[in-house]
Amino acid sequence: MNPKMTPYNINEFKNPLFTVDSVLFTVEHNCLKVLLVKRANEPFLGSWGLPGGFVNVDADATTDITALRNLKEKTNVAPQYLEQLQTFSNTSRDPRGFSVTLVYFALIAAQQVSSHIATIDEVQWVELDKLNSLSMAFDHKMIIEHAKQRLQQKALYSMVPVYCLPEYFTVGQLKSVIETIIGKTIQRKSLIRRIEAANMFEAIDEKVKSGGRLAQQYKVKSGVDIVHFERNLSV
Amino acid sequence: MNPKMTPYNINEFKNPLFTVDSVLFTVEHNCLKVLLVKRANEPFLGSWGLPGGFVNVDADATTDITALRNLKEKTNVAPQYLEQLQTFSNTSRDPRGFSVTLVYFALIAAQQVSSHIATIDEVQWVELDKLNSLSMAFDHKMIIEHAKQRLQQKALYSMVPVYCLPEYFTVGQLKSVIETIIGKTIQRKSLIRRIEAANMFEAIDEKVKSGGRLAQQYKVKSGVDIVHFERNLSV
């Protein structure tokens, strides 16, 4: 710091509340689900919300770390990647005052979740179709809707849906998760053309039974990035 | 607020610094330029940075308002729209401590700028090619690079470049600003096909001289949104 600077005390100013929340999606039993926690504290005690929390300025190097730390602490989930969705803010979303939340999102394979800390009562994967029947905290329902739309765009333009598949998967499994995410049927032959163009999967020797036939299994080549396409999948 | 809640005092906690910055681009004389202010305060006194600042939690309804208010106060520019770029954060970008900045961006027509407040020495449109010769504050040079890449993507996939044109413009003028933004030549006939497909412009009666001929002028139809295309412009 420049020695001419007078020491800066951030708490001399009125600060906005700043939180970091994550929208984690998975596909399980042909349902798109989101990871939610039941709040054990005010505000919105007893309501369901996104796993998230405040920055620990002494421990977090960036807000990416804040997001991952809160996920790990509150749900025991450690995703391989997180992407920024958007920042939401206003004076009414949190009863404590002007509040900003930076939202991350990701699609991951379904995994066990468990509540680790006292401020969380319960944690679970909830079907998106069932959100209306829950009491939801803050503006988290609207935020999940934004995240879903972004995920659907990504599913049409990229191979992001492989993130929720097991290590070995068939074309049928990939087709199924894409269809669950976008809520529409896609053509098997367009998907196969896309798989060939992406050149990011390799066929593995072991085949699996699928409807009486043996189906080819694939895995993502090591060190390969998710491929983005110029055109969307024809639906 | 729930009456059972104990009053929440945000300053009992260590808060991150939270700022809102804007990257405004324009195209002038075939150059892509960015709006910068010369800082009259520490940190980075005398360096050039993006116009921005802190949230005024008593006056700003959202961070969108914070961005617009800071732009107006510091540069006298009032853009018609702003879009969120991304949030940047770490422990080293600001010498005062863990700092988060929410960055907005927009492309606008070149307009007069002027410094209105004491914390700003000077304000001007700076060519992107000249940033290396300036002393830049914080990580703003890196942020401008991110914003430029996003703008280039938008110029390939949408009609966003019309935002920096005057009310009446020719195909040649639109072609020229797109080429300046993406740094490559585009085909006139692809652009004309795109203009027809977009159906967002109307021809106006008044023609202008262009290289010895009379060129058709267009304007954006009223109430029309910027059209986004599925494929990028062939370059």
mmCIF file with all atom_site columns, C-alpha atoms in Angstrom, chain B residues 15-118:
data_model
loop_
_atom_site.group_PDB
_atom_site.id
_atom_site.type_symbol
_atom_site.label_atom_id
_atom_site.label_alt_id
_atom_site.label_comp_id
_atom_site.label_asym_id
_atom_site.label_entity_id
_atom_site.label_seq_id
_atom_site.pdbx_PDB_ins_code
_atom_site.Cartn_x
_atom_site.Cartn_y
_atom_site.Cartn_z
_atom_site.occupancy
_atom_site.B_iso_or_equiv
_atom_site.pdbx_formal_charge
_atom_site.auth_seq_id
_atom_site.auth_comp_id
_atom_site.auth_asym_id
_atom_site.auth_atom_id
_atom_site.pdbx_PDB_model_num
ATOM 1   C CA . ASN B 1 15  ? -16.929 -7.307  4.585   1.00 0.00 ? 15  ASN B CA 1
ATOM 2   C CA . PRO B 1 16  ? -15.276 -7.471  1.197   1.00 0.00 ? 16  PRO B CA 1
ATOM 3   C CA . LEU B 1 17  ? -14.921 -4.214  -0.714  1.00 0.00 ? 17  LEU B CA 1
ATOM 4   C CA . PHE B 1 18  ? -17.683 -4.227  -3.321  1.00 0.00 ? 18  PHE B CA 1
ATOM 5   C CA . THR B 1 19  ? -17.560 -1.898  -6.316  1.00 0.00 ? 19  THR B CA 1
ATOM 6   C CA . VAL B 1 20  ? -19.423 -1.569  -9.613  1.00 0.00 ? 20  VAL B CA 1
ATOM 7   C CA . ASP B 1 21  ? -17.413 -0.607  -12.722 1.00 0.00 ? 21  ASP B CA 1
ATOM 8   C CA . SER B 1 22  ? -18.427 -0.021  -16.333 1.00 0.00 ? 22  SER B CA 1
ATOM 9   C CA . VAL B 1 23  ? -16.592 -0.652  -19.594 1.00 0.00 ? 23  VAL B CA 1
ATOM 10  C CA . LEU B 1 24  ? -18.100 1.648   -22.223 1.00 0.00 ? 24  LEU B CA 1
ATOM 11  C CA . PHE B 1 25  ? -16.907 1.156   -25.774 1.00 0.00 ? 25  PHE B CA 1
ATOM 12  C CA . THR B 1 26  ? -17.354 3.353   -28.808 1.00 0.00 ? 26  THR B CA 1
ATOM 13  C CA . VAL B 1 27  ? -16.068 3.364   -32.381 1.00 0.00 ? 27  VAL B CA 1
ATOM 14  C CA . GLU B 1 28  ? -14.716 6.698   -33.589 1.00 0.00 ? 28  GLU B CA 1
ATOM 15  C CA . HIS B 1 29  ? -12.574 7.373   -36.683 1.00 0.00 ? 29  HIS B CA 1
ATOM 16  C CA . ASN B 1 30  ? -12.243 3.608   -37.270 1.00 0.00 ? 30  ASN B CA 1
ATOM 17  C CA . CYS B 1 31  ? -10.830 3.053   -33.771 1.00 0.00 ? 31  CYS B CA 1
ATOM 18  C CA . LEU B 1 32  ? -12.322 1.041   -30.928 1.00 0.00 ? 32  LEU B CA 1
ATOM 19  C CA . LYS B 1 33  ? -12.156 3.215   -27.807 1.00 0.00 ? 33  LYS B CA 1
ATOM 20  C CA . VAL B 1 34  ? -12.958 2.784   -24.114 1.00 0.00 ? 34  VAL B CA 1
ATOM 21  C CA . LEU B 1 35  ? -14.106 5.420   -21.622 1.00 0.00 ? 35  LEU B CA 1
ATOM 22  C CA . LEU B 1 36  ? -11.512 6.015   -18.873 1.00 0.00 ? 36  LEU B CA 1
ATOM 23  C CA . VAL B 1 37  ? -11.148 8.397   -15.936 1.00 0.00 ? 37  VAL B CA 1
ATOM 24  C CA . LYS B 1 38  ? -7.936  9.663   -14.395 1.00 0.00 ? 38  LYS B CA 1
ATOM 25  C CA . ARG B 1 39  ? -8.025  9.066   -10.653 1.00 0.00 ? 39  ARG B CA 1
ATOM 26  C CA . ALA B 1 40  ? -7.593  12.022  -8.286  1.00 0.00 ? 40  ALA B CA 1
ATOM 27  C CA . ASN B 1 41  ? -7.579  9.785   -5.153  1.00 0.00 ? 41  ASN B CA 1
ATOM 28  C CA . GLU B 1 42  ? -5.651  6.877   -3.710  1.00 0.00 ? 42  GLU B CA 1
ATOM 29  C CA . PRO B 1 43  ? -5.311  4.054   -4.435  1.00 0.00 ? 43  PRO B CA 1
ATOM 30  C CA . PHE B 1 44  ? -3.770  4.456   -7.902  1.00 0.00 ? 44  PHE B CA 1
ATOM 31  C CA . LEU B 1 45  ? -3.861  8.283   -7.755  1.00 0.00 ? 45  LEU B CA 1
ATOM 32  C CA . GLY B 1 46  ? -3.014  9.625   -11.218 1.00 0.00 ? 46  GLY B CA 1
ATOM 33  C CA . SER B 1 47  ? -3.619  6.304   -12.974 1.00 0.00 ? 47  SER B CA 1
ATOM 34  C CA . TRP B 1 48  ? -6.411  5.682   -15.488 1.00 0.00 ? 48  TRP B CA 1
ATOM 35  C CA . GLY B 1 49  ? -9.292  3.413   -14.618 1.00 0.00 ? 49  GLY B CA 1
ATOM 36  C CA . LEU B 1 50  ? -12.852 2.454   -15.418 1.00 0.00 ? 50  LEU B CA 1
ATOM 37  C CA . PRO B 1 51  ? -15.618 4.785   -14.230 1.00 0.00 ? 51  PRO B CA 1
ATOM 38  C CA . GLY B 1 52  ? -17.271 3.171   -11.222 1.00 0.00 ? 52  GLY B CA 1
ATOM 39  C CA . GLY B 1 53  ? -17.540 3.226   -7.468  1.00 0.00 ? 53  GLY B CA 1
ATOM 40  C CA . PHE B 1 54  ? -19.301 1.957   -4.392  1.00 0.00 ? 54  PHE B CA 1
ATOM 41  C CA . VAL B 1 55  ? -23.015 1.235   -3.922  1.00 0.00 ? 55  VAL B CA 1
ATOM 42  C CA . ASN B 1 56  ? -24.960 3.953   -2.138  1.00 0.00 ? 56  ASN B CA 1
ATOM 43  C CA . VAL B 1 57  ? -27.251 1.640   -0.158  1.00 0.00 ? 57  VAL B CA 1
ATOM 44  C CA . ASP B 1 58  ? -29.577 4.521   0.728   1.00 0.00 ? 58  ASP B CA 1
ATOM 45  C CA . ALA B 1 59  ? -30.040 5.723   -2.867  1.00 0.00 ? 59  ALA B CA 1
ATOM 46  C CA . ASP B 1 60  ? -29.413 2.890   -5.334  1.00 0.00 ? 60  ASP B CA 1
ATOM 47  C CA . ALA B 1 61  ? -32.296 0.469   -5.952  1.00 0.00 ? 61  ALA B CA 1
ATOM 48  C CA . THR B 1 62  ? -30.049 -2.083  -7.687  1.00 0.00 ? 62  THR B CA 1
ATOM 49  C CA . THR B 1 63  ? -26.440 -2.353  -8.880  1.00 0.00 ? 63  THR B CA 1
ATOM 50  C CA . ASP B 1 64  ? -27.692 -1.381  -12.378 1.00 0.00 ? 64  ASP B CA 1
ATOM 51  C CA . ILE B 1 65  ? -28.579 1.995   -10.840 1.00 0.00 ? 65  ILE B CA 1
ATOM 52  C CA . THR B 1 66  ? -25.191 2.135   -9.097  1.00 0.00 ? 66  THR B CA 1
ATOM 53  C CA . ALA B 1 67  ? -23.448 1.668   -12.466 1.00 0.00 ? 67  ALA B CA 1
ATOM 54  C CA . LEU B 1 68  ? -25.566 4.336   -14.198 1.00 0.00 ? 68  LEU B CA 1
ATOM 55  C CA . ARG B 1 69  ? -25.240 6.788   -11.284 1.00 0.00 ? 69  ARG B CA 1
ATOM 56  C CA . ASN B 1 70  ? -21.462 6.491   -11.171 1.00 0.00 ? 70  ASN B CA 1
ATOM 57  C CA . LEU B 1 71  ? -21.204 6.924   -14.947 1.00 0.00 ? 71  LEU B CA 1
ATOM 58  C CA . LYS B 1 72  ? -23.372 10.022  -14.884 1.00 0.00 ? 72  LYS B CA 1
ATOM 59  C CA . GLU B 1 73  ? -21.571 11.548  -11.884 1.00 0.00 ? 73  GLU B CA 1
ATOM 60  C CA . LYS B 1 74  ? -18.052 10.826  -13.103 1.00 0.00 ? 74  LYS B CA 1
ATOM 61  C CA . THR B 1 75  ? -18.252 11.176  -16.886 1.00 0.00 ? 75  THR B CA 1
ATOM 62  C CA . ASN B 1 76  ? -21.648 12.723  -17.710 1.00 0.00 ? 76  ASN B CA 1
ATOM 63  C CA . VAL B 1 77  ? -22.438 9.707   -19.922 1.00 0.00 ? 77  VAL B CA 1
ATOM 64  C CA . ALA B 1 78  ? -25.917 8.121   -19.663 1.00 0.00 ? 78  ALA B CA 1
ATOM 65  C CA . PRO B 1 79  ? -26.002 4.951   -21.811 1.00 0.00 ? 79  PRO B CA 1
ATOM 66  C CA . GLN B 1 80  ? -29.379 3.570   -22.954 1.00 0.00 ? 80  GLN B CA 1
ATOM 67  C CA . TYR B 1 81  ? -28.466 0.085   -21.769 1.00 0.00 ? 81  TYR B CA 1
ATOM 68  C CA . LEU B 1 82  ? -25.803 -1.727  -19.761 1.00 0.00 ? 82  LEU B CA 1
ATOM 69  C CA . GLU B 1 83  ? -25.182 -5.436  -19.618 1.00 0.00 ? 83  GLU B CA 1
ATOM 70  C CA . GLN B 1 84  ? -23.442 -7.438  -16.897 1.00 0.00 ? 84  GLN B CA 1
ATOM 71  C CA . LEU B 1 85  ? -20.065 -8.736  -18.024 1.00 0.00 ? 85  LEU B CA 1
ATOM 72  C CA . GLN B 1 86  ? -18.748 -10.637 -15.009 1.00 0.00 ? 86  GLN B CA 1
ATOM 73  C CA . THR B 1 87  ? -17.586 -10.261 -11.421 1.00 0.00 ? 87  THR B CA 1
ATOM 74  C CA . PHE B 1 88  ? -13.866 -10.115 -10.658 1.00 0.00 ? 88  PHE B CA 1
ATOM 75  C CA . SER B 1 89  ? -12.422 -10.665 -7.179  1.00 0.00 ? 89  SER B CA 1
ATOM 76  C CA . ASN B 1 90  ? -9.270  -11.455 -5.240  1.00 0.00 ? 90  ASN B CA 1
ATOM 77  C CA . THR B 1 91  ? -7.153  -10.309 -2.322  1.00 0.00 ? 91  THR B CA 1
ATOM 78  C CA . SER B 1 92  ? -4.566  -8.405  -4.399  1.00 0.00 ? 92  SER B CA 1
ATOM 79  C CA . ARG B 1 93  ? -6.452  -6.308  -6.983  1.00 0.00 ? 93  ARG B CA 1
ATOM 80  C CA . ASP B 1 94  ? -7.084  -3.551  -4.425  1.00 0.00 ? 94  ASP B CA 1
ATOM 81  C CA . PRO B 1 95  ? -4.467  -2.641  -1.788  1.00 0.00 ? 95  PRO B CA 1
ATOM 82  C CA . ARG B 1 96  ? -7.298  -2.038  0.719   1.00 0.00 ? 96  ARG B CA 1
ATOM 83  C CA . GLY B 1 97  ? -8.147  -5.758  0.964   1.00 0.00 ? 97  GLY B CA 1
ATOM 84  C CA . PHE B 1 98  ? -10.380 -8.490  -0.493  1.00 0.00 ? 98  PHE B CA 1
ATOM 85  C CA . SER B 1 99  ? -12.203 -6.752  -3.280  1.00 0.00 ? 99  SER B CA 1
ATOM 86  C CA . VAL B 1 100 ? -15.056 -7.674  -5.614  1.00 0.00 ? 100 VAL B CA 1
ATOM 87  C CA . THR B 1 101 ? -16.025 -5.629  -8.644  1.00 0.00 ? 101 THR B CA 1
ATOM 88  C CA . LEU B 1 102 ? -19.166 -6.239  -10.652 1.00 0.00 ? 102 LEU B CA 1
ATOM 89  C CA . VAL B 1 103 ? -18.472 -5.113  -14.210 1.00 0.00 ? 103 VAL B CA 1
ATOM 90  C CA . TYR B 1 104 ? -21.044 -3.865  -16.720 1.00 0.00 ? 104 TYR B CA 1
ATOM 91  C CA . PHE B 1 105 ? -20.378 -3.078  -20.366 1.00 0.00 ? 105 PHE B CA 1
ATOM 92  C CA . ALA B 1 106 ? -22.021 -1.417  -23.355 1.00 0.00 ? 106 ALA B CA 1
ATOM 93  C CA . LEU B 1 107 ? -21.293 -0.121  -26.830 1.00 0.00 ? 107 LEU B CA 1
ATOM 94  C CA . ILE B 1 108 ? -22.546 3.419   -27.377 1.00 0.00 ? 108 ILE B CA 1
ATOM 95  C CA . ALA B 1 109 ? -22.252 6.228   -29.914 1.00 0.00 ? 109 ALA B CA 1
ATOM 96  C CA . ALA B 1 110 ? -19.295 8.497   -29.224 1.00 0.00 ? 110 ALA B CA 1
ATOM 97  C CA . GLN B 1 111 ? -20.419 11.365  -27.075 1.00 0.00 ? 111 GLN B CA 1
ATOM 98  C CA . GLN B 1 112 ? -19.012 14.284  -25.184 1.00 0.00 ? 112 GLN B CA 1
ATOM 99  C CA . VAL B 1 113 ? -17.676 13.401  -21.775 1.00 0.00 ? 113 VAL B CA 1
ATOM 100 C CA . SER B 1 114 ? -16.776 15.651  -18.879 1.00 0.00 ? 114 SER B CA 1
ATOM 101 C CA . SER B 1 115 ? -15.485 15.238  -15.367 1.00 0.00 ? 115 SER B CA 1
ATOM 102 C CA . HIS B 1 116 ? -18.022 16.338  -12.777 1.00 0.00 ? 116 HIS B CA 1
ATOM 103 C CA . ILE B 1 117 ? -16.607 15.438  -9.388  1.00 0.00 ? 117 ILE B CA 1
ATOM 104 C CA . ALA B 1 118 ? -13.543 16.032  -7.305  1.00 0.00 ? 118 ALA B CA 1
#
